[in-house]
Coordinates of C-alpha atoms in Angstrom, one line a residue:
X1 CA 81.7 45.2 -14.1
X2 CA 82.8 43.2 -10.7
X3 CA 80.8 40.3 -10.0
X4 CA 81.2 38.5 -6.7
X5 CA 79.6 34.6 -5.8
X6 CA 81.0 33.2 -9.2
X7 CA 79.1 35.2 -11.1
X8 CA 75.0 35.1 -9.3
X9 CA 75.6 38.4 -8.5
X10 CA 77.0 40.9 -10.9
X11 CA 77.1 44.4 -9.6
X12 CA 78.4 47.8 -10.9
X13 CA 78.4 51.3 -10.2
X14 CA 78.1 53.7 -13.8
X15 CA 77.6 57.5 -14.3
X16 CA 75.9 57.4 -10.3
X17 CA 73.5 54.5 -10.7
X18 CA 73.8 51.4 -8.7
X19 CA 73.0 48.3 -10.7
X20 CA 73.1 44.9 -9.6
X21 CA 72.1 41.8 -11.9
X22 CA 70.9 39.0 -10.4
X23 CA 72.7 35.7 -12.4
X24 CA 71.9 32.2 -11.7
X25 CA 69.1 31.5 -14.7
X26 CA 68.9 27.6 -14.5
X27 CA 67.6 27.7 -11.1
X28 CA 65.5 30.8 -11.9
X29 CA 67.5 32.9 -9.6
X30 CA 66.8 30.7 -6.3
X31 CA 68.5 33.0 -3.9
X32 CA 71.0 30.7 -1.9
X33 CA 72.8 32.1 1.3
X34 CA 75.7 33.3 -0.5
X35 CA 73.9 35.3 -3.0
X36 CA 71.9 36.9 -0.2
X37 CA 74.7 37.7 1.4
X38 CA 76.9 39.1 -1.7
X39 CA 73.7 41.1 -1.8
X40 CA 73.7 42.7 1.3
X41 CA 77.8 43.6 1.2
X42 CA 77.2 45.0 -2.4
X43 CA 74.0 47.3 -0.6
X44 CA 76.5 47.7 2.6
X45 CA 79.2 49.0 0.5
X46 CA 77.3 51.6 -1.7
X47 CA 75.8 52.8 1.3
X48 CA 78.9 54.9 1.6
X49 CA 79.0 56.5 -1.8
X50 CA 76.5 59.1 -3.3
X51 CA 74.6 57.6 -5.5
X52 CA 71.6 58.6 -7.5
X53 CA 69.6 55.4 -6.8
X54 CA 69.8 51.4 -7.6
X55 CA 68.4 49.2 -10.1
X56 CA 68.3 45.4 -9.4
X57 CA 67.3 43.4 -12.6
X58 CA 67.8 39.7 -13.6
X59 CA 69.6 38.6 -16.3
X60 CA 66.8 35.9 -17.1
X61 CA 64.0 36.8 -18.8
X62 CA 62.1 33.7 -17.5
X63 CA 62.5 35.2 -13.9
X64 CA 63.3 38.0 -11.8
X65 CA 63.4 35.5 -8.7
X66 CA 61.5 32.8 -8.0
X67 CA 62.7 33.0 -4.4
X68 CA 64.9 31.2 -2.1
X69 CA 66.5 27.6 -2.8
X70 CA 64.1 26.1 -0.7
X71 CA 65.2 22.5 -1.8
X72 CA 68.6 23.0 0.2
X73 CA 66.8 24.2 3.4
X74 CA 64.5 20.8 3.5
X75 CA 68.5 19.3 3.0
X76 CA 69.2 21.5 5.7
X77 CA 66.8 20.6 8.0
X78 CA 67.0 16.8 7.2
X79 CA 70.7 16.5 8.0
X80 CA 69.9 18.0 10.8
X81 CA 71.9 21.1 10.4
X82 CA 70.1 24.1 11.6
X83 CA 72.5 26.3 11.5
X84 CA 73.2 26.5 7.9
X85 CA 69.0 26.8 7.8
X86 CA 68.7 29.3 10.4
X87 CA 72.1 31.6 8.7
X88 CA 70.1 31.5 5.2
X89 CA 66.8 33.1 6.8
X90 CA 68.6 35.3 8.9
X91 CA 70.9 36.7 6.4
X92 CA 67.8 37.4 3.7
X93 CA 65.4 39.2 5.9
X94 CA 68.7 41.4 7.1
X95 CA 68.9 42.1 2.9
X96 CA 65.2 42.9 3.6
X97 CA 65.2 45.3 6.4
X98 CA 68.1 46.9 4.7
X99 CA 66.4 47.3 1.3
X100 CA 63.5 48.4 2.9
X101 CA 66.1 51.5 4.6
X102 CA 67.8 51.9 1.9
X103 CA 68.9 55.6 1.5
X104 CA 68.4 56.0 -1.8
X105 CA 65.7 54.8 -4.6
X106 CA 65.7 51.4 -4.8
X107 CA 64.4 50.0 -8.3
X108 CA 63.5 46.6 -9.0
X109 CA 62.8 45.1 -12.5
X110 CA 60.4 42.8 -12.5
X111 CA 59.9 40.7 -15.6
X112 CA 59.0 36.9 -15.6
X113 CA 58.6 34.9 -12.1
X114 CA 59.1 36.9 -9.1
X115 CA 57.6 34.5 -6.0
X116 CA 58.4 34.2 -2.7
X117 CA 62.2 35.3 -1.9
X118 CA 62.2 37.8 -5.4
X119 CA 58.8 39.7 -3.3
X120 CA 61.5 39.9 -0.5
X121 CA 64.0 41.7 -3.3
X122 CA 61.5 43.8 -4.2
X123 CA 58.5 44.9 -2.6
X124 CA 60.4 46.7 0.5
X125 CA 61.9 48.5 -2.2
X126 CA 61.0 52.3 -3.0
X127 CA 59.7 51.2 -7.4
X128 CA 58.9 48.3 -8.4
X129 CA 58.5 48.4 -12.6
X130 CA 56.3 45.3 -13.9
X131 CA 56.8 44.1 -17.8
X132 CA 54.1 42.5 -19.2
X133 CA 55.7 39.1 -18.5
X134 CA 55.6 39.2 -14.7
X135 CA 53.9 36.5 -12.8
X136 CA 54.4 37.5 -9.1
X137 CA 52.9 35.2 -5.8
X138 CA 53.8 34.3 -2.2
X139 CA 52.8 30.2 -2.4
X140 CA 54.5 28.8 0.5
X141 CA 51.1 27.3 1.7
X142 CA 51.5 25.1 -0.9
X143 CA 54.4 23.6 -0.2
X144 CA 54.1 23.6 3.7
X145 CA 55.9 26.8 4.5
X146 CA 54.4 30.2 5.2
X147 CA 54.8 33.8 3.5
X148 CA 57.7 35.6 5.1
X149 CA 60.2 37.7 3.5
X150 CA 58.1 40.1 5.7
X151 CA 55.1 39.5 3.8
X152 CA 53.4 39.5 7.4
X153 CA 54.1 43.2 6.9
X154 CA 53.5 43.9 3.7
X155 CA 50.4 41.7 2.8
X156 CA 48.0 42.9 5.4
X157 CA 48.7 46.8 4.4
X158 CA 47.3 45.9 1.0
X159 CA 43.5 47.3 -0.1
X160 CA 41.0 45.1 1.9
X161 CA 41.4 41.6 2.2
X162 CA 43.7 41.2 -0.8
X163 CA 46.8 40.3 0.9
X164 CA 44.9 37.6 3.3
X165 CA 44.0 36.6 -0.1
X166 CA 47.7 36.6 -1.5
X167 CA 48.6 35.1 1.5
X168 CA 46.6 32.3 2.0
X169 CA 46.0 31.3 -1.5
X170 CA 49.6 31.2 -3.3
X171 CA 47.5 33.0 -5.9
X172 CA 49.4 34.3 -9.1
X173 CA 48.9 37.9 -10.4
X174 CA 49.7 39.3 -13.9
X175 CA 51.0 43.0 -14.2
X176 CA 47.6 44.2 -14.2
X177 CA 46.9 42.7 -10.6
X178 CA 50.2 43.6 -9.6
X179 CA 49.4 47.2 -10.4
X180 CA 46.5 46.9 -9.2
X181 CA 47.5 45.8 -5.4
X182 CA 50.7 48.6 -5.4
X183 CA 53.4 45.3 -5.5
X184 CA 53.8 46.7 -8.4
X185 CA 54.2 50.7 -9.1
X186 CA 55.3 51.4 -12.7
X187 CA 54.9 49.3 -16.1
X188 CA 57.2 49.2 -18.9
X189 CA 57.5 47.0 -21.5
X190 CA 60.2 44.1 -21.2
X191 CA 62.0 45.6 -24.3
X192 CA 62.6 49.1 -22.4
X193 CA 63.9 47.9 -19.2
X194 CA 67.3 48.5 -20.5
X195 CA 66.9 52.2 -20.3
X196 CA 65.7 52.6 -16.3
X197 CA 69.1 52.5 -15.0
X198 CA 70.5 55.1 -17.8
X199 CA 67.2 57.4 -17.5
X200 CA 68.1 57.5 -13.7
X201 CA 71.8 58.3 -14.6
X202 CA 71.0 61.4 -17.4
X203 CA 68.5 62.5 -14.4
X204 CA 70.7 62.5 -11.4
X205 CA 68.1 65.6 -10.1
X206 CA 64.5 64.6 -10.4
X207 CA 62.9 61.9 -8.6
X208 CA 63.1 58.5 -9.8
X209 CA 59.4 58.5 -9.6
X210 CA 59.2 61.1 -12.7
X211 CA 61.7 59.5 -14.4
X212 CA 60.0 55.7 -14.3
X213 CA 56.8 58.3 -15.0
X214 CA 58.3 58.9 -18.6
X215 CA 59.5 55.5 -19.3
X216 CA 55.9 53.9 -18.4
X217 CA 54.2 52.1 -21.2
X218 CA 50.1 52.4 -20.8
X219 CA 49.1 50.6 -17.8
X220 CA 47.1 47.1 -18.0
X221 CA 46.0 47.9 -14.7
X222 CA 42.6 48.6 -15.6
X223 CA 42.5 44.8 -16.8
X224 CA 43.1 43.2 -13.5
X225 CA 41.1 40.2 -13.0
X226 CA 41.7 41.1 -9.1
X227 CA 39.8 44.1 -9.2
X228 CA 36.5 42.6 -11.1
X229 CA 36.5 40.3 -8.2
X230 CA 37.0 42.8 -5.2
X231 CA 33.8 43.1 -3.7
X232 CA 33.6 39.0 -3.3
X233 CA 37.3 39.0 -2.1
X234 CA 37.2 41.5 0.9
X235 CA 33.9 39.4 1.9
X236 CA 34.9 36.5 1.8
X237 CA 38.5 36.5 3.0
X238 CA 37.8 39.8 5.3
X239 CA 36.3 36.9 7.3
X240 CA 37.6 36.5 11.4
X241 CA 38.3 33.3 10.7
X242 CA 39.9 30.4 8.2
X243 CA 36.4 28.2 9.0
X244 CA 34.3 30.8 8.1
X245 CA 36.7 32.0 5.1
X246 CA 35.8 28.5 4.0
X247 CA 32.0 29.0 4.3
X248 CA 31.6 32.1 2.5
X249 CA 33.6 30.9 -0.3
X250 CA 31.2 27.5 -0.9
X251 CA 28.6 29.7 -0.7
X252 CA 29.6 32.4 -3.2
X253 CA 29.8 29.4 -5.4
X254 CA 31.1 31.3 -8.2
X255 CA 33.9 30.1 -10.4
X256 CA 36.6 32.4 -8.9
X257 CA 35.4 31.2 -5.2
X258 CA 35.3 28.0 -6.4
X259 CA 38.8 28.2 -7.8
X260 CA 39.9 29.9 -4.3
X261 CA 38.5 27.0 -2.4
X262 CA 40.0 24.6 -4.6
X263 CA 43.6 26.4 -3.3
X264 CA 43.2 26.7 0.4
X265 CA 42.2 22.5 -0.1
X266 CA 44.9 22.1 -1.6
X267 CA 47.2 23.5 0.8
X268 CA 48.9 22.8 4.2
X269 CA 45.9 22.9 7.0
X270 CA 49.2 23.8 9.3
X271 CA 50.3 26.4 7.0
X272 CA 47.1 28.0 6.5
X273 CA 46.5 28.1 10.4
X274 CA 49.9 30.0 11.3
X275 CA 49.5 32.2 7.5
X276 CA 46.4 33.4 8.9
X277 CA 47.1 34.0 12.6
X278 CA 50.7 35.7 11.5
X279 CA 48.9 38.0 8.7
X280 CA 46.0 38.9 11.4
X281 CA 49.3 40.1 14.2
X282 CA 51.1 41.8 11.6
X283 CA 49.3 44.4 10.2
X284 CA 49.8 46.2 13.8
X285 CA 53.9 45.2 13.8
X286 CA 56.6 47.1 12.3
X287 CA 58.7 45.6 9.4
X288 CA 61.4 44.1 12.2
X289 CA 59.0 42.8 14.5
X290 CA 57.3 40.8 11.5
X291 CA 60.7 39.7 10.1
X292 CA 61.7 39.1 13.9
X293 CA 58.7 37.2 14.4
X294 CA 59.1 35.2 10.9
X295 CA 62.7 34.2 11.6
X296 CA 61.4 32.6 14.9
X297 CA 58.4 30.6 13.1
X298 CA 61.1 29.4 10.2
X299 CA 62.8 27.1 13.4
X300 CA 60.0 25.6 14.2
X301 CA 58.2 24.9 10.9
X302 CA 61.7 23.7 8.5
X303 CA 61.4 20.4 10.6
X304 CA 57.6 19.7 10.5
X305 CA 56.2 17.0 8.1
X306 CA 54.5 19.3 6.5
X307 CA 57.1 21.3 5.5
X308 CA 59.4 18.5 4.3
X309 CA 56.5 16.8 2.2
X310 CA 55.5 19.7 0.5
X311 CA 59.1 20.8 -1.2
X312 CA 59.7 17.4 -1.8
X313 CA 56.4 17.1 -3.6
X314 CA 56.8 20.8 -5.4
X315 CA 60.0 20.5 -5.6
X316 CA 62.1 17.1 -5.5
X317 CA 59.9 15.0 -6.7
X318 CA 57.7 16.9 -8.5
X319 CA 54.6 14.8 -8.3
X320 CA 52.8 17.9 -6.9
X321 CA 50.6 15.2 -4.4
X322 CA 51.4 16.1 -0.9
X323 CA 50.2 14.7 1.7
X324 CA 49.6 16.9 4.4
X325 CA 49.7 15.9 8.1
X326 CA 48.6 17.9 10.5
X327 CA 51.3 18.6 13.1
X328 CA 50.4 20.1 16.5
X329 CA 51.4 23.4 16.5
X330 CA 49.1 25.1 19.1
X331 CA 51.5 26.3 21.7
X332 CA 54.6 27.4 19.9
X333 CA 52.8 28.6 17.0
X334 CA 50.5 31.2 19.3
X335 CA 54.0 32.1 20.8
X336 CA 56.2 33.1 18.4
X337 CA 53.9 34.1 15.4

């Protein structure tokens, strides 16, 4: 096996099958710069060769990816230097775009956190396989940010309203919602993930599809909490806008509304405002556009208050009380989300 970045990334090629092992477990598999871009040179370079398809995994069975080292882009954008801020965006949502091209089935294994950055590994990918462990969620609204990774694509082509939903909320879903939404597309059991990439390899003909197919524990999808509470969702969040969004949910009144409201309080007014108008453009953009259009809001919003109080609070210093300012955003944000 080869492994390039010290070790974060460990990638192989065996009997036709790609597989790539994401490696930095302490931090949960933060993506940093390097690693993205060890990614994308590993993808680059097996463009070239025939291959039957690629597996991306984790060696962590905590997470798959709990997305990108956000802490060292509020460093970033403290010190000043946008540049290194602006090279880490721009380098992941090129690993997106190309995953999302990729010329052959692209696998991910999802088992334990994928949030964020790990969405960005996986979703544009052809499979996504969910173990009963996974916890998957976009919650930059939380900490001041927005969903990107092209989740501006992604999210609103979900069933109804979910994805606003997703989007808006930071909400966490199990395998069972994940399968239920299509983020996720195949489930088996943490203890048989060590077969996909060999079931791929002894069935170089058939699609992947078929093979995952045969590897698929039953599904939990049928005990999604998401889909007991669909009708409510598209309602509420199908709303035109985040005011009204708000009104429907108080007067719902029921204890998932309640616990929805409770989010969208929590979170960053600013982040809410550009989540909602950049998940309302994108459903009419292609997956370039959106990650264009991302990679231009990531400028402006690294260096607001809101953005900077809400890793430090998540993240730095943990006490998980941000307080949220409201910074004027009107112009720029109608212009480049």
């Amino acid at each position: 096996m080869t492994d390039s970045d010290a070790g974060e990334i460990l990638a192989d090629v065996r009997r036709g099958v790609g597989r790539i092992l994401v490696n930095r477990p302490k931090a949960l598999n933060a993506l940093t710069t390097d690693m993205v871009v060890a990614l994308d040179q590993v993808l680059a370079e097996w463009e070239r060769i025939p291959l039957t398809a690629v597996v991306l995994a984790s060696t962590s069975a905590k997470a798959f990816c709990a997305g990108g080292d956000i802490r060292t882009i509020r460093e970033h954008s403290l010190n000043g230097d946008t540049e290194a801020a602006e090279r880490f965006f721009a380098s992941e949502y090129r690993l997106n775009a190309r995953i999302a091209e990729y010329p052959v089935p692209f696998v991910s294994l999802i088992d334990g956190l994928c949030m964020g950055g790990g969405l960005g590994l996986s979703v544009h990918g052809s499979f996504r396989v969910v173990t009963e462990r996974a916890v998957l969620a976009m919650p930059e609204t939380g900490i001041g940010f927005f969903p990107d990774i092209g989740a501006s694509y992604f999210l609103p082509r979900l069933p109804g309203a979910i994805g606003m939903y997703l989007g808006l909320t930071g909400s966490r879903l199990d395998a069972a919602d994940a399968l239920y939404t299509g983020l996720g597309t195949h489930f088996v059991r943490a203890d048989g993930l060590d077969a996909v990439g060999d079931a791929l390899a002894d069935a170089p003909g058939e699609p992947a599809d078929v093979v995952l197919n045969r590897l698929a524990g039953r599904s939990p999808v049928g005990e999604s909490g998401l889909a007991a509470v669909r009708g409510d969702l598209d309602r509420t969040f199908g709303a035109p806008t985040l005011g009204e969004i708000h009104e429907r949910l108080r007067r719902l009144g029921t204890p998932w509304a309640t616990t929805a409201l409770a989010a969208l309080e929590s979170a960053s007014p600013q982040s809410l405002e550009i989540t909602h108008a950049l998940l309302a453009r994108g459903r009419q953009r292609t997956l370039r556009e959106c990650l264009d259009a991302e990679l231009a809001l990531t400028r402006t919003i690294i260096r607001t208050p809101d953005f900077l109080e809400g890793v430090r609070a998540a993240l730095v210093d943990k006490d998980r009380t941000p307080v949220w300012r409201r910074a004027s955003l009107a112009g720029r944000t109608q212009s480049s989300s």
